[in-house]
Amino acid sequence: MLIFTSTLAVWALDPDTGDCWQIDSGKGVYYGISFTEDRLFIGARQAAYGSDQSVQQNVVLVYDRALRLKNVLAPRGAPIRDLHQILVAGRSLYVTSTYDDTIAILDLSDRRWTEWRPLPARAGAPDEYHVNSLLAAGESLWLAGKRPKPWVAEFDRAGRQLKRQMRLGRGTHNVWLDDGVPGVCSSDEGALVWQDGRRRMISDGAWTRGYCRLGDRIFVGLSEVNSRENRAQSDCCLVELDADHAPVRAWHLPGWGMLHDVRALNTADASHNGVRFALDRARLDLRFRRQRLSAGFGPFTPPPA
């Protein structure tokens, strides 16, 4: 099973059949996904796409294993604004506050929030670095962003000191490690790229964002490249890739906005936090209406085989 977010809703998907369930909608733009073994966390901006980011009060929705909403999390002090990816690592929940170039951190044990600015403020203007992605790997935390030029950075997880920083991708989102080599969605060119020079075009003229592994299968999100005023009505699809990252098939979701994040369920995915969140498909049918996504790339053109 997979769980993914689009601009307007949260979805669960069986990628073997295309059966899909809408888990939530109506809380503005949805983005980051993470989990512990018994709790699922979904970031929601509580604001429409394109609305004023400076006044946003973004939240993290908390669900149990039956996908019942149990809590809504937000710091009382500095608000989270323009939330992108989120990450549970150890006892901490990390939340990107992209507008502020900060990471809001909730200690899941004592429920205290703190704020971390991973890169130095320059002119004091908002969104200088566009910090959008998080990864936990061993003793390191990895971040990625796309301003002033696309970048990936590795930090010591305990002390949060910067260990190394590199330029990687175009319009960079997501970060994962393949045998220790950082890879990212090079969103602006519809591709995946790695630090060692590898590049895989997924769809020319589309926007790549969202990456996960489900066992030996790989999934990446594709979205239409639309003007900002039209992005909430975009088409998107979730593409299955083979071991060489070549497109195999896709599940098309028309009219629900851009695909933002995707996570694998029922497996410990090293491209995220290595935690297994188990979800019983039968519970989905009890609580949500099942629908079938159309198979195919929709408006997107995959590269030749």
Short mmCIF file of C-alpha atoms in Angstrom, two decimals:
data_model
loop_
_atom_site.label_atom_id
_atom_site.label_comp_id
_atom_site.label_asym_id
_atom_site.label_seq_id
_atom_site.Cartn_x
_atom_site.Cartn_y
_atom_site.Cartn_z
CA MET A 1 0.00 0.00 0.00
CA LEU A 2 0.97 3.62 -0.57
CA ILE A 3 -0.22 6.87 0.94
CA PHE A 4 0.19 10.16 -0.91
CA THR A 5 -0.90 13.78 -0.78
CA SER A 6 -2.09 16.03 -3.57
CA THR A 7 -2.94 19.71 -3.40
CA LEU A 8 -6.54 19.04 -2.36
CA ALA A 9 -6.63 15.65 -0.58
CA VAL A 10 -4.91 12.71 1.10
CA TRP A 11 -5.07 9.31 -0.62
CA ALA A 12 -4.29 5.64 0.01
CA LEU A 13 -3.52 3.49 -3.04
CA ASP A 14 -3.13 -0.18 -3.80
CA PRO A 15 -0.61 0.01 -6.66
CA ASP A 16 -1.36 -3.53 -7.80
CA THR A 17 -4.98 -2.74 -8.66
CA GLY A 18 -5.32 1.05 -8.80
CA ASP A 19 -7.90 0.92 -5.97
CA CYS A 20 -7.78 4.24 -4.17
CA TRP A 21 -9.39 5.79 -1.09
CA GLN A 22 -9.66 9.48 -0.23
CA ILE A 23 -8.60 9.79 3.42
CA ASP A 24 -9.09 13.51 3.98
CA SER A 25 -9.87 16.77 2.18
CA GLY A 26 -10.95 20.30 3.00
CA LYS A 27 -7.97 21.38 5.14
CA GLY A 28 -6.21 23.46 2.51
CA VAL A 29 -3.09 22.19 0.78
CA TYR A 30 -1.76 18.82 1.99
CA TYR A 31 1.91 17.96 1.84
CA GLY A 32 4.29 16.05 4.16
CA ILE A 33 3.73 12.48 5.38
CA SER A 34 5.54 10.58 8.14
CA PHE A 35 4.76 8.00 10.83
CA THR A 36 5.69 6.03 13.89
CA GLU A 37 4.61 2.39 14.16
CA ASP A 38 1.18 3.41 15.49
CA ARG A 39 0.64 7.02 14.37
CA LEU A 40 0.42 8.61 10.92
CA PHE A 41 1.29 12.32 10.53
CA ILE A 42 0.04 14.47 7.63
CA GLY A 43 0.94 18.12 7.11
CA ALA A 44 -1.96 20.46 6.21
CA ARG A 45 -1.61 24.16 5.51
CA GLN A 46 -5.24 25.09 6.31
CA ALA A 47 -4.98 27.54 3.42
CA ALA A 48 -5.74 27.41 -0.27
CA TYR A 49 -2.93 27.11 -2.79
CA GLY A 50 -1.52 30.55 -3.62
CA SER A 51 -2.88 32.26 -0.49
CA ASP A 52 -0.79 34.66 1.60
CA GLN A 53 1.89 32.57 3.27
CA SER A 54 2.79 35.24 5.83
CA VAL A 55 -0.48 34.70 7.75
CA GLN A 56 -0.65 30.91 7.52
CA GLN A 57 -1.10 28.68 10.58
CA ASN A 58 -0.14 25.23 9.26
CA VAL A 59 -0.78 22.08 11.29
CA VAL A 60 0.11 18.39 11.44
CA LEU A 61 -2.81 15.96 11.51
CA VAL A 62 -2.31 12.79 13.58
CA TYR A 63 -4.14 9.55 12.71
CA ASP A 64 -4.19 6.14 14.37
CA ARG A 65 -3.74 2.86 12.49
CA ALA A 66 -7.44 2.82 11.60
CA LEU A 67 -6.93 6.29 10.04
CA ARG A 68 -9.09 8.02 12.65
CA LEU A 69 -8.03 11.62 13.30
CA LYS A 70 -6.73 11.72 16.88
CA ASN A 71 -4.95 15.05 17.22
CA VAL A 72 -3.94 18.28 15.48
CA LEU A 73 -0.44 19.58 16.24
CA ALA A 74 0.92 23.11 15.95
CA PRO A 75 3.37 25.20 17.98
CA ARG A 76 1.93 27.96 20.14
CA GLY A 77 4.74 30.38 19.38
CA ALA A 78 6.11 30.94 15.88
CA PRO A 79 3.61 29.54 13.36
CA ILE A 80 4.50 26.99 10.70
CA ARG A 81 4.12 28.64 7.29
CA ASP A 82 4.24 27.04 3.82
CA LEU A 83 4.76 23.55 5.26
CA HIS A 84 6.43 21.04 2.93
CA GLN A 85 7.86 17.68 4.06
CA ILE A 86 7.71 16.36 7.61
CA LEU A 87 9.76 13.62 9.28
CA VAL A 88 9.59 11.49 12.41
CA ALA A 89 13.10 10.49 13.48
CA GLY A 90 13.55 8.93 16.91
CA ARG A 91 11.36 10.81 19.35
CA SER A 92 11.25 14.00 17.26
CA LEU A 93 8.83 15.26 14.63
CA TYR A 94 10.55 17.65 12.20
CA VAL A 95 8.32 20.01 10.19
CA THR A 96 9.56 22.29 7.42
CA SER A 97 8.41 25.88 7.79
CA THR A 98 9.57 26.77 4.30
CA TYR A 99 8.45 30.39 4.34
CA ASP A 100 10.64 30.98 7.41
CA ASP A 101 13.62 28.79 6.37
CA THR A 102 13.23 26.96 9.68
CA ILE A 103 12.41 23.50 10.99
CA ALA A 104 9.80 23.26 13.76
CA ILE A 105 10.66 20.31 16.01
CA LEU A 106 8.22 18.60 18.36
CA ASP A 107 9.57 16.29 21.07
CA LEU A 108 7.03 13.47 20.96
CA SER A 109 7.83 12.55 24.57
CA ASP A 110 7.27 15.87 26.34
CA ARG A 111 5.24 17.64 23.59
CA ARG A 112 7.54 20.67 23.56
CA TRP A 113 8.22 22.57 20.36
CA THR A 114 11.57 24.12 19.45
CA GLU A 115 12.78 25.87 16.30
CA TRP A 116 15.91 25.17 14.26
CA ARG A 117 17.34 27.42 11.56
CA PRO A 118 19.62 25.04 9.64
CA LEU A 119 21.23 27.64 7.36
CA PRO A 120 22.24 31.21 8.24
CA ALA A 121 19.80 34.01 7.56
CA ARG A 122 21.14 36.43 4.99
CA ALA A 123 19.01 39.47 4.20
CA GLY A 124 16.20 38.56 6.58
CA ALA A 125 13.75 38.05 3.73
CA PRO A 126 11.46 34.99 3.86
CA ASP A 127 12.03 31.81 1.86
CA GLU A 128 15.70 32.44 1.01
CA TYR A 129 16.55 28.72 0.87
CA HIS A 130 13.13 27.08 0.26
CA VAL A 131 13.89 24.22 2.67
CA ASN A 132 11.41 21.58 1.48
CA SER A 133 12.68 18.04 2.18
CA LEU A 134 13.93 15.87 5.06
CA LEU A 135 15.56 12.46 5.42
CA ALA A 136 16.82 10.49 8.45
CA ALA A 137 19.74 8.15 7.71
CA GLY A 138 21.86 6.71 10.50
CA GLU A 139 23.41 9.52 12.53
CA SER A 140 22.58 12.12 9.87
CA LEU A 141 19.70 14.36 8.91
CA TRP A 142 19.53 15.41 5.29
CA LEU A 143 17.73 18.52 4.03
CA ALA A 144 17.09 19.75 0.50
CA GLY A 145 15.86 22.98 -1.03
CA LYS A 146 15.93 24.98 -4.24
CA ARG A 147 17.09 28.54 -3.42
CA PRO A 148 19.18 30.51 -4.17
CA LYS A 149 20.42 27.51 -6.18
CA PRO A 150 19.23 23.91 -5.67
CA TRP A 151 21.06 22.27 -2.76
CA VAL A 152 21.30 19.22 -0.50
CA ALA A 153 22.88 19.34 2.97
CA GLU A 154 23.87 16.71 5.53
CA PHE A 155 23.71 17.53 9.25
CA ASP A 156 24.82 15.66 12.33
CA ARG A 157 21.59 14.36 13.83
CA ALA A 158 22.56 14.81 17.50
CA GLY A 159 24.13 18.27 17.37
CA ARG A 160 22.60 19.48 14.08
CA GLN A 161 25.96 20.77 12.83
CA LEU A 162 26.36 21.10 9.08
CA LYS A 163 28.63 18.31 7.76
CA ARG A 164 28.52 18.97 4.01
CA GLN A 165 26.50 20.78 1.38
CA MET A 166 26.27 20.24 -2.38
CA ARG A 167 24.49 21.54 -5.48
CA LEU A 168 22.17 18.93 -6.95
CA GLY A 169 19.19 19.02 -9.29
CA ARG A 170 17.03 21.76 -10.75
CA GLY A 171 14.06 22.91 -8.69
CA THR A 172 15.14 20.26 -6.17
CA HIS A 173 12.67 18.31 -4.00
CA ASN A 174 13.09 15.12 -1.96
CA VAL A 175 16.37 13.54 -0.93
CA TRP A 176 17.24 9.85 -0.51
CA LEU A 177 20.36 7.70 -0.46
CA ASP A 178 21.18 4.87 -2.88
CA ASP A 179 24.14 2.97 -1.42
CA GLY A 180 25.12 6.17 0.36
CA VAL A 181 24.83 8.35 -2.77
CA PRO A 182 22.35 11.26 -2.44
CA GLY A 183 19.58 11.39 -5.04
CA VAL A 184 16.85 14.00 -5.59
CA CYS A 185 13.86 14.80 -7.73
CA SER A 186 15.10 17.35 -10.25
CA SER A 187 11.62 18.76 -10.47
CA ASP A 188 12.09 21.45 -13.10
CA GLU A 189 13.26 18.91 -15.71
CA GLY A 190 10.98 15.96 -14.84
CA ALA A 191 13.94 13.83 -13.80
CA LEU A 192 15.77 12.07 -10.98
CA VAL A 193 19.47 12.84 -10.46
CA TRP A 194 22.25 11.56 -8.18
CA GLN A 195 25.44 13.10 -6.87
CA ASP A 196 27.55 10.57 -8.80
CA GLY A 197 26.26 11.92 -12.12
CA ARG A 198 23.45 9.46 -12.84
CA ARG A 199 20.30 10.94 -14.33
CA ARG A 200 16.95 9.35 -15.20
CA MET A 201 14.37 11.31 -17.19
CA ILE A 202 10.84 10.36 -16.05
CA SER A 203 8.72 12.68 -18.19
CA ASP A 204 9.88 15.69 -20.16
CA GLY A 205 7.74 18.72 -19.40
CA ALA A 206 6.30 17.34 -16.15
CA TRP A 207 7.20 18.04 -12.52
CA THR A 208 8.78 15.25 -10.43
CA ARG A 209 8.09 15.36 -6.71
CA GLY A 210 7.52 12.60 -4.14
CA TYR A 211 9.69 9.47 -3.98
CA CYS A 212 9.51 6.18 -2.05
CA ARG A 213 10.41 2.49 -2.18
CA LEU A 214 7.90 -0.28 -1.60
CA GLY A 215 10.05 -3.35 -1.27
CA ASP A 216 11.96 -3.57 -4.56
CA ARG A 217 9.51 -1.20 -6.29
CA ILE A 218 10.05 2.55 -6.66
CA PHE A 219 7.35 5.22 -6.95
CA VAL A 220 7.63 8.87 -7.94
CA GLY A 221 5.01 11.56 -8.42
CA LEU A 222 4.43 13.53 -11.64
CA SER A 223 2.44 16.75 -11.88
CA GLU A 224 1.46 19.12 -14.65
CA VAL A 225 3.54 22.26 -14.98
CA ASN A 226 0.80 24.85 -14.55
CA SER A 227 0.64 28.53 -13.70
CA ARG A 228 0.20 29.09 -9.97
CA GLU A 229 -3.43 30.10 -10.30
CA ASN A 230 -4.23 26.79 -12.03
CA ARG A 231 -2.13 24.34 -9.97
CA ALA A 232 -4.96 23.35 -7.62
CA GLN A 233 -6.84 21.93 -10.64
CA SER A 234 -3.81 20.13 -12.10
CA ASP A 235 -3.63 16.50 -13.12
CA CYS A 236 -1.04 14.28 -11.48
CA CYS A 237 -0.02 10.65 -11.55
CA LEU A 238 1.97 8.20 -9.46
CA VAL A 239 4.56 6.35 -11.54
CA GLU A 240 6.00 2.94 -10.74
CA LEU A 241 9.67 2.55 -11.74
CA ASP A 242 11.78 -0.56 -12.17
CA ALA A 243 15.11 -1.19 -10.42
CA ASP A 244 16.83 1.05 -12.99
CA HIS A 245 14.30 3.84 -12.37
CA ALA A 246 12.67 3.39 -15.78
CA PRO A 247 8.88 4.00 -15.86
CA VAL A 248 6.78 0.82 -15.84
CA ARG A 249 3.21 2.09 -15.37
CA ALA A 250 1.31 4.94 -13.76
CA TRP A 251 -1.91 5.68 -11.90
CA HIS A 252 -3.59 8.87 -13.08
CA LEU A 253 -5.41 11.29 -10.74
CA PRO A 254 -7.05 14.08 -12.78
CA GLY A 255 -8.13 17.40 -11.31
CA TRP A 256 -6.92 17.02 -7.71
CA GLY A 257 -3.87 19.22 -7.95
CA MET A 258 -0.16 18.50 -7.83
CA LEU A 259 1.28 15.39 -6.21
CA HIS A 260 3.28 16.50 -3.17
CA ASP A 261 4.51 13.50 -1.18
CA VAL A 262 4.27 9.71 -1.22
CA ARG A 263 5.19 7.10 1.40
CA ALA A 264 5.22 3.30 1.44
CA LEU A 265 3.08 1.49 4.01
CA ASN A 266 3.55 -1.97 5.51
CA THR A 267 7.31 -1.82 4.93
CA ALA A 268 10.34 -0.12 6.49
CA ASP A 269 11.38 2.31 3.74
CA ALA A 270 14.98 3.52 3.96
CA SER A 271 14.16 6.41 1.62
CA HIS A 272 12.18 7.84 4.56
CA ASN A 273 12.71 6.95 8.24
CA GLY A 274 12.89 3.15 8.14
CA VAL A 275 9.74 2.74 10.27
CA ARG A 276 6.94 0.33 9.32
CA PHE A 277 3.40 1.72 9.59
CA ALA A 278 0.97 -1.15 9.00
CA LEU A 279 -2.36 -0.44 7.33
CA ASP A 280 -5.03 -3.08 6.80
CA ARG A 281 -6.75 -2.63 3.44
CA ALA A 282 -9.99 -4.03 4.90
CA ARG A 283 -10.16 -1.07 7.29
CA LEU A 284 -10.07 1.30 4.35
CA ASP A 285 -13.18 -0.29 2.82
CA LEU A 286 -14.99 0.01 6.15
CA ARG A 287 -14.38 3.75 6.49
CA PHE A 288 -13.81 5.21 3.02
CA ARG A 289 -15.30 4.92 -0.45
CA ARG A 290 -13.16 2.93 -2.82
CA GLN A 291 -12.55 4.23 -6.32
CA ARG A 292 -10.40 3.04 -9.19
CA LEU A 293 -7.70 5.27 -10.66
CA SER A 294 -7.19 5.07 -14.38
CA ALA A 295 -4.01 3.36 -15.49
CA GLY A 296 -1.78 5.53 -17.63
CA PHE A 297 0.33 8.66 -17.65
CA GLY A 298 -2.57 10.99 -18.38
CA PRO A 299 -1.16 14.13 -20.04
CA PHE A 300 2.44 13.10 -19.34
CA THR A 301 4.74 11.51 -21.89
CA PRO A 302 7.15 8.90 -20.55
CA PRO A 303 10.54 8.55 -22.27
CA PRO A 304 10.97 5.81 -24.88
CA ALA A 305 11.71 2.35 -23.48
#
